[in-house]
mmCIF file of C-alpha atoms and ligand atoms in Angstrom:
data_model
loop_
_atom_site.group_PDB
_atom_site.id
_atom_site.type_symbol
_atom_site.label_atom_id
_atom_site.label_comp_id
_atom_site.label_asym_id
_atom_site.label_seq_id
_atom_site.Cartn_x
_atom_site.Cartn_y
_atom_site.Cartn_z
ATOM 1 C CA MET A 1 96.495 98.846 75.771
ATOM 2 C CA GLU A 2 95.277 97.186 72.619
ATOM 3 C CA LEU A 3 92.549 99.766 72.020
ATOM 4 C CA THR A 4 93.410 103.391 71.326
ATOM 5 C CA VAL A 5 93.307 105.497 74.447
ATOM 6 C CA ASN A 6 90.636 107.775 73.038
ATOM 7 C CA GLU A 7 88.374 104.863 72.246
ATOM 8 C CA ILE A 8 88.439 103.935 75.929
ATOM 9 C CA LEU A 9 88.367 107.342 77.596
ATOM 10 C CA HIS A 10 85.539 108.936 75.675
ATOM 11 C CA HIS A 11 83.125 106.336 77.067
ATOM 12 C CA PHE A 12 83.463 107.652 80.621
ATOM 13 C CA ALA A 13 81.632 110.618 82.109
ATOM 14 C CA ALA A 14 84.862 112.121 83.487
ATOM 15 C CA GLN A 15 86.028 115.767 83.339
ATOM 16 C CA LEU A 16 89.231 115.003 81.477
ATOM 17 C CA ASP A 17 91.769 117.688 80.585
ATOM 18 C CA ASP A 18 94.326 115.167 79.377
ATOM 19 C CA ASP A 19 94.110 112.007 77.334
ATOM 20 C CA GLN A 20 97.387 110.231 78.070
ATOM 21 C CA PRO A 21 97.000 107.531 80.737
ATOM 22 C CA VAL A 22 100.263 106.697 82.499
ATOM 23 C CA PRO A 23 100.893 103.242 84.051
ATOM 24 C CA TYR A 24 100.562 103.452 87.834
ATOM 25 C CA GLY A 25 101.092 101.412 91.016
ATOM 26 C CA ASN A 26 102.390 97.920 91.678
ATOM 27 C CA GLY A 27 99.324 95.676 91.705
ATOM 28 C CA HIS A 28 99.793 92.104 90.469
ATOM 29 C CA ILE A 29 96.360 91.689 88.924
ATOM 30 C CA ASN A 30 94.734 94.614 87.119
ATOM 31 C CA SER A 31 96.424 97.076 84.751
ATOM 32 C CA THR A 32 96.299 100.465 86.412
ATOM 33 C CA PHE A 33 96.783 103.930 84.852
ATOM 34 C CA VAL A 34 96.418 107.490 86.054
ATOM 35 C CA VAL A 35 94.882 110.078 83.735
ATOM 36 C CA GLY A 36 93.948 113.764 83.970
ATOM 37 C CA LYS A 37 95.687 116.880 85.276
ATOM 38 C CA LYS A 38 93.433 119.133 87.344
ATOM 39 C CA THR A 39 91.210 116.247 88.351
ATOM 40 C CA ARG A 40 92.996 112.928 88.190
ATOM 41 C CA TYR A 41 91.402 109.540 87.693
ATOM 42 C CA ILE A 42 92.452 105.927 88.008
ATOM 43 C CA LEU A 43 91.738 103.925 84.861
ATOM 44 C CA GLN A 44 91.909 100.155 85.222
ATOM 45 C CA LYS A 45 91.688 97.308 82.814
ATOM 46 C CA ILE A 46 90.064 94.559 84.850
ATOM 47 C CA ASN A 47 91.965 91.281 84.652
ATOM 48 C CA THR A 48 89.221 89.061 83.257
ATOM 49 C CA ASN A 49 91.449 85.997 83.423
ATOM 50 C CA VAL A 50 91.286 86.370 87.215
ATOM 51 C CA PHE A 51 87.844 87.977 87.458
ATOM 52 C CA ARG A 52 85.771 85.839 85.105
ATOM 53 C CA ASP A 53 82.579 87.792 85.779
ATOM 54 C CA PRO A 54 83.492 91.510 85.748
ATOM 55 C CA ASP A 55 79.822 92.397 85.908
ATOM 56 C CA ALA A 56 79.558 90.674 89.302
ATOM 57 C CA VAL A 57 82.792 92.356 90.481
ATOM 58 C CA MET A 58 81.413 95.783 89.623
ATOM 59 C CA ARG A 59 77.995 95.060 91.137
ATOM 60 C CA ASN A 60 79.758 94.161 94.400
ATOM 61 C CA ILE A 61 81.896 97.293 94.272
ATOM 62 C CA VAL A 62 78.988 99.622 93.507
ATOM 63 C CA ALA A 63 76.969 98.167 96.391
ATOM 64 C CA VAL A 64 79.870 98.157 98.851
ATOM 65 C CA THR A 65 81.037 101.696 98.039
ATOM 66 C CA ALA A 66 77.438 102.988 98.275
ATOM 67 C CA HIS A 67 77.129 101.418 101.726
ATOM 68 C CA LEU A 68 80.502 102.781 102.843
ATOM 69 C CA SER A 69 79.692 106.191 101.454
ATOM 70 C CA GLU A 70 76.515 106.431 103.567
ATOM 71 C CA LYS A 71 78.418 105.406 106.695
ATOM 72 C CA ILE A 72 81.187 107.908 106.023
ATOM 73 C CA LYS A 73 78.706 110.745 105.407
ATOM 74 C CA ALA A 74 76.800 109.878 108.583
ATOM 75 C CA ALA A 75 80.051 110.138 110.537
ATOM 76 C CA GLY A 76 80.784 113.554 108.997
ATOM 77 C CA GLY A 77 83.520 112.295 106.653
ATOM 78 C CA ASP A 78 84.174 112.896 102.963
ATOM 79 C CA PRO A 79 83.205 109.801 100.953
ATOM 80 C CA THR A 80 85.224 110.925 97.931
ATOM 81 C CA ARG A 81 88.363 110.483 100.061
ATOM 82 C CA ALA A 82 87.370 107.775 102.479
ATOM 83 C CA THR A 83 86.220 105.246 99.892
ATOM 84 C CA LEU A 84 86.486 104.584 96.169
ATOM 85 C CA THR A 85 84.206 106.586 93.882
ATOM 86 C CA PRO A 86 83.416 104.746 90.643
ATOM 87 C CA ILE A 87 83.061 106.960 87.565
ATOM 88 C CA TYR A 88 80.227 105.745 85.362
ATOM 89 C CA THR A 89 80.190 105.515 81.601
ATOM 90 C CA LYS A 90 78.103 107.970 79.607
ATOM 91 C CA GLU A 91 75.582 105.142 79.231
ATOM 92 C CA GLY A 92 75.347 104.914 83.037
ATOM 93 C CA GLU A 93 77.313 101.667 83.436
ATOM 94 C CA SER A 94 79.920 101.081 86.143
ATOM 95 C CA TYR A 95 82.444 99.815 83.584
ATOM 96 C CA TRP A 96 82.925 99.772 79.838
ATOM 97 C CA LYS A 97 83.126 96.531 77.946
ATOM 98 C CA ALA A 98 85.016 97.002 74.677
ATOM 99 C CA PRO A 99 83.943 95.130 71.549
ATOM 100 C CA ASN A 100 87.027 92.892 71.967
ATOM 101 C CA GLY A 101 85.850 91.877 75.481
ATOM 102 C CA ASP A 102 88.336 94.020 77.447
ATOM 103 C CA CYS A 103 86.736 95.647 80.496
ATOM 104 C CA TYR A 104 87.678 99.094 81.822
ATOM 105 C CA ARG A 105 86.599 101.060 84.879
ATOM 106 C CA MET A 106 87.449 104.422 86.359
ATOM 107 C CA TYR A 107 87.694 105.791 89.884
ATOM 108 C CA LEU A 108 88.359 109.240 91.278
ATOM 109 C CA PHE A 109 92.062 109.446 92.144
ATOM 110 C CA ILE A 110 92.439 109.862 95.890
ATOM 111 C CA GLU A 111 94.913 112.738 96.146
ATOM 112 C CA ASP A 112 97.425 113.541 98.888
ATOM 113 C CA THR A 113 97.736 109.992 100.073
ATOM 114 C CA ILE A 114 100.481 107.424 100.020
ATOM 115 C CA CYS A 115 100.507 103.647 100.022
ATOM 116 C CA TYR A 116 103.549 101.570 100.866
ATOM 117 C CA ASP A 117 104.966 98.692 98.869
ATOM 118 C CA GLN A 118 107.364 98.202 101.723
ATOM 119 C CA VAL A 119 106.934 99.372 105.275
ATOM 120 C CA ASP A 120 109.524 101.481 107.014
ATOM 121 C CA ASN A 121 108.096 102.066 110.448
ATOM 122 C CA ALA A 122 105.701 100.458 112.897
ATOM 123 C CA GLU A 123 103.355 103.434 112.901
ATOM 124 C CA GLN A 124 102.373 102.693 109.299
ATOM 125 C CA LEU A 125 101.199 99.252 110.426
ATOM 126 C CA TYR A 126 99.267 100.689 113.352
ATOM 127 C CA TYR A 127 97.328 103.100 111.133
ATOM 128 C CA ALA A 128 96.820 100.510 108.385
ATOM 129 C CA ALA A 129 95.366 98.126 110.978
ATOM 130 C CA ARG A 130 92.975 100.785 112.202
ATOM 131 C CA GLU A 131 91.874 101.546 108.653
ATOM 132 C CA PHE A 132 91.234 97.877 107.820
ATOM 133 C CA GLY A 133 89.467 97.506 111.161
ATOM 134 C CA LYS A 134 87.224 100.522 110.476
ATOM 135 C CA PHE A 135 86.507 99.134 107.023
ATOM 136 C CA GLN A 136 85.286 95.878 108.519
ATOM 137 C CA ASN A 137 83.247 97.743 111.118
ATOM 138 C CA MET A 138 81.492 99.796 108.454
ATOM 139 C CA LEU A 139 80.560 96.616 106.570
ATOM 140 C CA ASP A 140 79.292 94.902 109.694
ATOM 141 C CA ASP A 141 75.660 95.370 108.678
ATOM 142 C CA PHE A 142 76.163 94.906 104.939
ATOM 143 C CA PRO A 143 73.884 92.118 103.633
ATOM 144 C CA ALA A 144 76.528 89.481 102.937
ATOM 145 C CA ASP A 145 74.200 87.222 100.965
ATOM 146 C CA THR A 146 73.842 89.896 98.250
ATOM 147 C CA LEU A 147 77.573 89.740 97.439
ATOM 148 C CA ALA A 148 78.699 87.595 94.529
ATOM 149 C CA GLU A 149 81.565 85.189 95.267
ATOM 150 C CA VAL A 150 83.733 86.655 92.507
ATOM 151 C CA ILE A 151 86.598 84.194 93.026
ATOM 152 C CA PRO A 152 85.131 81.047 94.544
ATOM 153 C CA ASN A 153 87.124 79.600 97.453
ATOM 154 C CA PHE A 154 89.492 82.585 97.434
ATOM 155 C CA HIS A 155 90.931 81.867 100.884
ATOM 156 C CA ASN A 156 89.859 78.245 101.118
ATOM 157 C CA THR A 157 93.308 76.947 102.036
ATOM 158 C CA LYS A 158 92.348 73.309 101.492
ATOM 159 C CA ASP A 159 91.269 74.161 97.982
ATOM 160 C CA ARG A 160 94.397 76.267 97.441
ATOM 161 C CA PHE A 161 96.414 73.214 98.481
ATOM 162 C CA ARG A 162 94.442 71.032 96.057
ATOM 163 C CA GLN A 163 95.219 73.488 93.244
ATOM 164 C CA PHE A 164 98.866 73.494 94.272
ATOM 165 C CA ARG A 165 99.019 69.681 94.239
ATOM 166 C CA GLU A 166 97.364 69.701 90.816
ATOM 167 C CA ALA A 167 100.025 72.125 89.559
ATOM 168 C CA VAL A 168 102.729 69.767 90.861
ATOM 169 C CA GLU A 169 101.096 66.778 89.159
ATOM 170 C CA ASN A 170 100.480 68.574 85.865
ATOM 171 C CA ASN A 171 103.977 70.101 85.756
ATOM 172 C CA LEU A 172 102.787 72.274 82.851
ATOM 173 C CA ALA A 173 105.939 74.370 82.539
ATOM 174 C CA GLY A 174 108.333 71.444 83.165
ATOM 175 C CA ARG A 175 109.747 73.135 86.284
ATOM 176 C CA ARG A 176 108.858 70.526 88.915
ATOM 177 C CA ASP A 177 112.297 68.978 89.437
ATOM 178 C CA GLU A 178 113.902 72.351 89.929
ATOM 179 C CA VAL A 179 111.587 73.157 92.889
ATOM 180 C CA ALA A 180 111.585 69.809 94.718
ATOM 181 C CA GLU A 181 112.698 71.446 97.974
ATOM 182 C CA GLU A 182 109.966 74.093 97.861
ATOM 183 C CA ILE A 183 107.352 71.426 97.071
ATOM 184 C CA ALA A 184 108.499 69.375 100.072
ATOM 185 C CA PHE A 185 108.280 72.451 102.331
ATOM 186 C CA ALA A 186 104.690 73.019 101.218
ATOM 187 C CA MET A 187 103.645 69.365 101.427
ATOM 188 C CA ALA A 188 104.984 69.063 104.998
ATOM 189 C CA ARG A 189 102.495 71.703 106.161
ATOM 190 C CA GLU A 190 99.308 70.383 104.582
ATOM 191 C CA LYS A 191 97.617 69.834 107.952
ATOM 192 C CA ASP A 192 97.661 73.595 108.645
ATOM 193 C CA THR A 193 95.266 74.138 105.746
ATOM 194 C CA ALA A 194 92.257 72.800 107.688
ATOM 195 C CA VAL A 195 92.582 74.832 110.888
ATOM 196 C CA VAL A 196 90.617 78.004 110.043
ATOM 197 C CA LEU A 197 88.140 76.129 107.831
ATOM 198 C CA ASP A 198 87.367 73.760 110.710
ATOM 199 C CA ALA A 199 86.833 76.731 113.019
ATOM 200 C CA ILE A 200 84.449 78.305 110.494
ATOM 201 C CA ALA A 201 82.615 74.985 110.149
ATOM 202 C CA ASP A 202 82.147 74.553 113.917
ATOM 203 C CA GLY A 203 80.987 78.168 114.296
ATOM 204 C CA SER A 204 83.814 79.330 116.570
ATOM 205 C CA VAL A 205 85.027 81.665 113.805
ATOM 206 C CA PRO A 206 82.114 83.568 112.190
ATOM 207 C CA LEU A 207 81.848 84.534 108.543
ATOM 208 C CA ARG A 208 81.903 88.307 108.086
ATOM 209 C CA VAL A 209 82.104 90.671 105.126
ATOM 210 C CA THR A 210 85.847 90.999 104.659
ATOM 211 C CA HIS A 211 88.239 92.647 102.206
ATOM 212 C CA ASN A 212 90.317 89.527 101.526
ATOM 213 C CA ASP A 213 93.306 91.321 99.965
ATOM 214 C CA THR A 214 94.645 93.495 102.774
ATOM 215 C CA LYS A 215 98.104 93.970 101.387
ATOM 216 C CA LEU A 216 99.545 97.251 102.525
ATOM 217 C CA ASN A 217 99.456 98.859 99.108
ATOM 218 C CA ASN A 218 95.679 98.459 99.236
ATOM 219 C CA VAL A 219 95.350 101.023 102.027
ATOM 220 C CA MET A 220 96.011 104.711 101.501
ATOM 221 C CA LEU A 221 97.524 106.726 104.338
ATOM 222 C CA ASP A 222 97.917 110.448 104.888
ATOM 223 C CA PRO A 223 101.614 111.282 104.344
ATOM 224 C CA LYS A 224 101.454 114.222 106.782
ATOM 225 C CA THR A 225 99.614 112.756 109.764
ATOM 226 C CA GLY A 226 100.346 109.096 108.980
ATOM 227 C CA GLU A 227 96.696 108.239 109.587
ATOM 228 C CA GLY A 228 94.586 105.962 107.392
ATOM 229 C CA VAL A 229 92.505 107.586 104.653
ATOM 230 C CA CYS A 230 90.939 104.842 102.593
ATOM 231 C CA VAL A 231 90.887 101.127 101.801
ATOM 232 C CA ILE A 232 91.098 100.440 98.058
ATOM 233 C CA ASP A 233 91.172 97.410 95.726
ATOM 234 C CA LEU A 234 87.669 96.242 96.570
ATOM 235 C CA ASP A 235 87.552 93.473 93.940
ATOM 236 C CA THR A 236 87.625 90.672 96.487
ATOM 237 C CA VAL A 237 85.204 91.992 99.127
ATOM 238 C CA MET A 238 83.270 88.824 99.937
ATOM 239 C CA PRO A 239 82.145 86.835 102.935
ATOM 240 C CA GLY A 240 85.283 85.633 104.699
ATOM 241 C CA SER A 241 87.022 85.530 108.042
ATOM 242 C CA LEU A 242 88.496 88.427 109.972
ATOM 243 C CA LEU A 243 91.548 86.158 110.208
ATOM 244 C CA TYR A 244 92.073 86.428 106.449
ATOM 245 C CA ASP A 245 92.279 90.216 106.637
ATOM 246 C CA PHE A 246 94.506 90.194 109.711
ATOM 247 C CA GLY A 247 96.774 87.433 108.415
ATOM 248 C CA ASP A 248 97.160 88.783 104.900
ATOM 249 C CA ALA A 249 97.944 92.308 106.090
ATOM 250 C CA LEU A 250 100.809 90.990 108.218
ATOM 251 C CA ARG A 251 102.000 88.546 105.598
ATOM 252 C CA PHE A 252 102.922 91.609 103.598
ATOM 253 C CA GLY A 253 103.349 94.243 106.302
ATOM 254 C CA GLY A 254 105.321 92.112 108.756
ATOM 255 C CA ASN A 255 107.912 91.282 106.127
ATOM 256 C CA SER A 256 111.282 92.947 106.794
ATOM 257 C CA GLY A 257 111.850 93.190 103.037
ATOM 258 C CA ALA A 258 110.069 93.216 99.711
ATOM 259 C CA GLU A 259 107.685 90.463 98.677
ATOM 260 C CA ASP A 260 110.032 89.607 95.806
ATOM 261 C CA GLU A 261 113.421 90.200 97.541
ATOM 262 C CA THR A 262 116.033 87.787 96.158
ATOM 263 C CA ASP A 263 118.492 88.186 99.048
ATOM 264 C CA LEU A 264 116.771 85.971 101.593
ATOM 265 C CA SER A 265 119.149 87.022 104.352
ATOM 266 C CA LYS A 266 117.137 90.272 104.392
ATOM 267 C CA ILE A 267 113.850 88.479 105.006
ATOM 268 C CA TYR A 268 112.468 87.876 108.478
ATOM 269 C CA PHE A 269 109.204 88.455 110.318
ATOM 270 C CA ARG A 270 109.106 91.735 112.226
ATOM 271 C CA LEU A 271 107.610 91.306 115.673
ATOM 272 C CA ASP A 272 107.599 95.069 116.209
ATOM 273 C CA TYR A 273 105.418 95.496 113.092
ATOM 274 C CA PHE A 274 103.249 92.610 114.260
ATOM 275 C CA GLU A 275 102.739 94.318 117.600
ATOM 276 C CA ALA A 276 101.846 97.661 116.021
ATOM 277 C CA PHE A 277 99.256 96.008 113.792
ATOM 278 C CA VAL A 278 97.749 94.006 116.664
ATOM 279 C CA ARG A 279 97.427 97.230 118.672
ATOM 280 C CA GLY A 280 95.509 99.013 115.902
ATOM 281 C CA PHE A 281 93.353 96.029 114.977
ATOM 282 C CA VAL A 282 92.343 95.301 118.564
ATOM 283 C CA GLN A 283 91.506 98.962 119.084
ATOM 284 C CA GLU A 284 88.946 98.823 116.257
ATOM 285 C CA LEU A 285 87.686 95.247 116.404
ATOM 286 C CA GLY A 286 88.715 93.872 119.794
ATOM 287 C CA SER A 287 85.220 93.897 121.267
ATOM 288 C CA LYS A 288 83.845 91.948 118.300
ATOM 289 C CA MET A 289 86.346 89.119 118.123
ATOM 290 C CA THR A 290 85.432 85.670 119.373
ATOM 291 C CA LYS A 291 87.738 83.708 121.669
ATOM 292 C CA ARG A 292 88.785 81.436 118.821
ATOM 293 C CA GLU A 293 89.458 84.375 116.477
ATOM 294 C CA ILE A 294 91.754 85.878 119.089
ATOM 295 C CA GLU A 295 93.521 82.545 119.620
ATOM 296 C CA LEU A 296 94.080 82.129 115.905
ATOM 297 C CA LEU A 297 95.400 85.643 115.148
ATOM 298 C CA PRO A 298 99.105 84.619 115.169
ATOM 299 C CA PHE A 299 98.455 81.376 113.284
ATOM 300 C CA SER A 300 96.432 83.245 110.629
ATOM 301 C CA VAL A 301 99.529 85.237 109.636
ATOM 302 C CA LYS A 302 101.454 82.036 109.045
ATOM 303 C CA LEU A 303 98.499 80.503 107.204
ATOM 304 C CA MET A 304 97.994 83.453 104.852
ATOM 305 C CA THR A 305 101.735 83.585 104.165
ATOM 306 C CA TYR A 306 101.815 79.855 103.457
ATOM 307 C CA GLU A 307 98.741 80.187 101.215
ATOM 308 C CA CYS A 308 100.330 82.977 99.223
ATOM 309 C CA GLY A 309 103.574 80.992 98.972
ATOM 310 C CA ILE A 310 101.831 77.942 97.496
ATOM 311 C CA ARG A 311 99.882 80.203 95.118
ATOM 312 C CA PHE A 312 103.145 81.732 93.833
ATOM 313 C CA LEU A 313 104.712 78.285 93.564
ATOM 314 C CA ALA A 314 101.679 76.826 91.754
ATOM 315 C CA ASP A 315 101.748 79.750 89.327
ATOM 316 C CA TYR A 316 105.457 79.160 88.703
ATOM 317 C CA LEU A 317 104.732 75.480 88.009
ATOM 318 C CA ASN A 318 101.832 76.427 85.715
ATOM 319 C CA GLY A 319 104.032 78.799 83.669
ATOM 320 C CA ASP A 320 103.151 82.180 85.288
ATOM 321 C CA THR A 321 99.590 82.596 84.088
ATOM 322 C CA TYR A 322 97.992 84.299 87.108
ATOM 323 C CA PHE A 323 100.255 86.877 88.802
ATOM 324 C CA ARG A 324 101.886 89.493 86.611
ATOM 325 C CA ILE A 325 105.656 88.922 86.508
ATOM 326 C CA HIS A 326 108.414 91.386 85.610
ATOM 327 C CA ARG A 327 111.365 89.015 85.363
ATOM 328 C CA GLU A 328 112.225 85.356 85.011
ATOM 329 C CA LYS A 329 111.516 83.299 88.147
ATOM 330 C CA HIS A 330 109.637 86.232 89.673
ATOM 331 C CA ASN A 331 106.953 83.973 91.131
ATOM 332 C CA LEU A 332 109.600 81.628 92.507
ATOM 333 C CA ASP A 333 111.370 84.563 94.194
ATOM 334 C CA ARG A 334 108.033 85.584 95.724
ATOM 335 C CA CYS A 335 107.459 82.015 96.912
ATOM 336 C CA HIS A 336 110.890 81.989 98.578
ATOM 337 C CA THR A 337 110.193 85.092 100.674
ATOM 338 C CA GLN A 338 106.844 83.664 101.785
ATOM 339 C CA PHE A 339 108.338 80.328 102.828
ATOM 340 C CA LYS A 340 111.222 82.035 104.623
ATOM 341 C CA LEU A 341 108.635 84.061 106.564
ATOM 342 C CA VAL A 342 106.596 80.932 107.358
ATOM 343 C CA ALA A 343 109.683 79.230 108.793
ATOM 344 C CA ASP A 344 110.543 82.334 110.823
ATOM 345 C CA MET A 345 106.984 82.630 112.163
ATOM 346 C CA GLU A 346 107.109 79.008 113.275
ATOM 347 C CA GLU A 347 110.089 79.982 115.450
ATOM 348 C CA LYS A 348 108.350 83.109 116.725
ATOM 349 C CA MET A 349 104.826 81.722 117.295
ATOM 350 C CA ALA A 350 105.093 81.806 121.120
ATOM 351 C CA GLU A 351 106.262 85.432 121.032
ATOM 352 C CA MET A 352 103.440 86.329 118.649
ATOM 353 C CA GLN A 353 100.943 84.731 121.030
ATOM 354 C CA ALA A 354 102.405 86.669 123.955
ATOM 355 C CA ILE A 355 102.013 89.927 122.027
ATOM 356 C CA VAL A 356 98.342 89.206 121.296
ATOM 357 C CA LYS A 357 97.805 88.406 125.011
ATOM 358 C CA LYS A 358 99.293 91.776 125.932
ATOM 359 C CA TYR A 359 96.502 93.573 124.042
ATOM 360 C CA ILE A 360 93.549 91.203 124.346
ATOM 361 C CA GLY A 361 92.478 87.928 125.899
HETATM 362 P P1 ADP B 1 95.535 95.520 91.745
HETATM 363 O O1 ADP B 1 94.269 94.715 91.896
HETATM 364 O O2 ADP B 1 96.257 95.219 90.500
HETATM 365 O O3 ADP B 1 96.377 95.427 92.983
HETATM 366 P P2 ADP B 1 94.709 98.164 92.721
HETATM 367 O O4 ADP B 1 93.265 98.501 92.613
HETATM 368 O O5 ADP B 1 95.224 97.790 94.058
HETATM 369 O O6 ADP B 1 95.060 97.038 91.617
HETATM 370 O O7 ADP B 1 95.540 99.416 92.164
HETATM 371 C C1 ADP B 1 96.939 99.374 92.037
HETATM 372 C C2 ADP B 1 97.568 100.600 92.706
HETATM 373 O O8 ADP B 1 97.024 101.805 92.120
HETATM 374 C C3 ADP B 1 97.294 100.731 94.195
HETATM 375 O O9 ADP B 1 98.221 99.992 94.956
HETATM 376 C C4 ADP B 1 97.414 102.244 94.398
HETATM 377 O O10 ADP B 1 98.773 102.633 94.467
HETATM 378 C C5 ADP B 1 96.855 102.816 93.117
HETATM 379 N N1 ADP B 1 95.422 103.177 93.204
HETATM 380 C C6 ADP B 1 94.359 102.374 92.951
HETATM 381 N N2 ADP B 1 93.197 103.048 93.097
HETATM 382 C C7 ADP B 1 93.528 104.318 93.447
HETATM 383 C C8 ADP B 1 92.764 105.516 93.708
HETATM 384 N N3 ADP B 1 91.433 105.544 93.617
HETATM 385 N N4 ADP B 1 93.445 106.646 94.015
HETATM 386 C C9 ADP B 1 94.804 106.658 94.079
HETATM 387 N N5 ADP B 1 95.581 105.562 93.835
HETATM 388 C C10 ADP B 1 94.957 104.397 93.519
HETATM 389 C C1 GN1 B 2 97.296 89.983 94.425
HETATM 390 O O1 GN1 B 2 95.738 92.573 93.423
HETATM 391 P P1 GN1 B 2 96.907 92.644 94.386
HETATM 392 O O2 GN1 B 2 98.216 92.872 93.742
HETATM 393 O O3 GN1 B 2 96.565 93.628 95.484
HETATM 394 C C2 GN1 B 2 96.302 88.889 94.775
HETATM 395 C C3 GN1 B 2 96.326 88.624 96.284
HETATM 396 C C4 GN1 B 2 97.738 88.210 96.694
HETATM 397 C C5 GN1 B 2 98.717 89.309 96.273
HETATM 398 C C6 GN1 B 2 100.139 88.890 96.533
HETATM 399 C C7 GN1 B 2 92.838 88.986 93.277
HETATM 400 O O4 GN1 B 2 96.933 91.181 95.095
HETATM 401 O O5 GN1 B 2 95.421 87.581 96.613
HETATM 402 O O6 GN1 B 2 97.814 88.029 98.086
HETATM 403 O O7 GN1 B 2 98.592 89.599 94.853
HETATM 404 N N1 GN1 B 2 94.955 89.299 94.355
HETATM 405 C C8 GN1 B 2 94.147 88.440 93.689
HETATM 406 O O8 GN1 B 2 100.957 90.011 96.462
HETATM 407 O O9 GN1 B 2 94.473 87.276 93.447
HETATM 408 MG MG1 MG B 3 96.073 96.080 94.888
#
């Protein structure tokens, strides 16, 4: 952190018995730290390159967590565990903007939970699906038009493709020739980018309030019972499609390996994980899904994986300016796993459809 730790911490109304934040977690976007001993807190520097309007991000989060908190209380739950609790600054703001423009926020640390960067059994997917499903259920009556669109066109796959094509044309980092094969793989699937958008446009897939970043390390589970505790990383809660949340969760959770695995022989799409997630998701949301949503569940996993793959590839072509990288070619490695999964899902699409049919439709 560029600022001294004390400069940052003393702005927050937290009960701190320690002043040494330690880097924490594996998110690609914000910088996350844990601080405190008896009571622990998450301290995050908001990535303002990605979130251009941190004020709007925090307004969304305050409103969404307040809504969730009421729902959780009404159901007899503990809102300090079942949703994020923002810690305000001493001036009563939901984040602190430093004189140099850096933005920091704090949350209560949700103790006795675990989140997985890689899945090791189907049950984890089942409980994650239920937790994401419950999350969407609780936001069912949230006034969507009051939410700011913090990253415009976040899952607009046609626009993501346009940005990808622009990255190819601009060739900012001079890496285009090296990735000709990957570019061809992406270009060959352009027609897929319209499918969900067309369904939203013709009304067969409704817009809902969705999480939009349902990667498995954004859901906290109870390590003893295995059950879901809380959905975190609420930066991208915006109007979207249920298919985005379903597809993105399985993009990450259905992967047999790590998102950045370099040995591609280890990467394939796990139908057993897919089935476990479908089971949990249908249990929570089955009665709400439209016919077209159900039909598109398997395709949405391929679409979200493809979208993420072209985002990683575009970032590689642009010189790694969006996703945090930890080694050379990190974004290219991530792109490779996503494209390997896309190809595998194309082979397994009929089996994926049969699994969905087994549970609904
Ligand atoms: P990013 O947007 O960079 O992914 P996240 O908000 O997902 O940032 O935080 C990164 C990681 O920090 C999470 O995957 C999780 O492990 C941990 N984390 C975030 N918030 C909390 C919290 N309130 N309690 C416990 N752990 C948290
Ligand atoms: C980012 O913030 P994090 O690490 O949970 C990204 C997602 C990508 C994901 C790929 C705001 O998620 O859209 O799917 O990386 N978040 C943002 O791992 O762009
Ligand atoms: Mg995250």
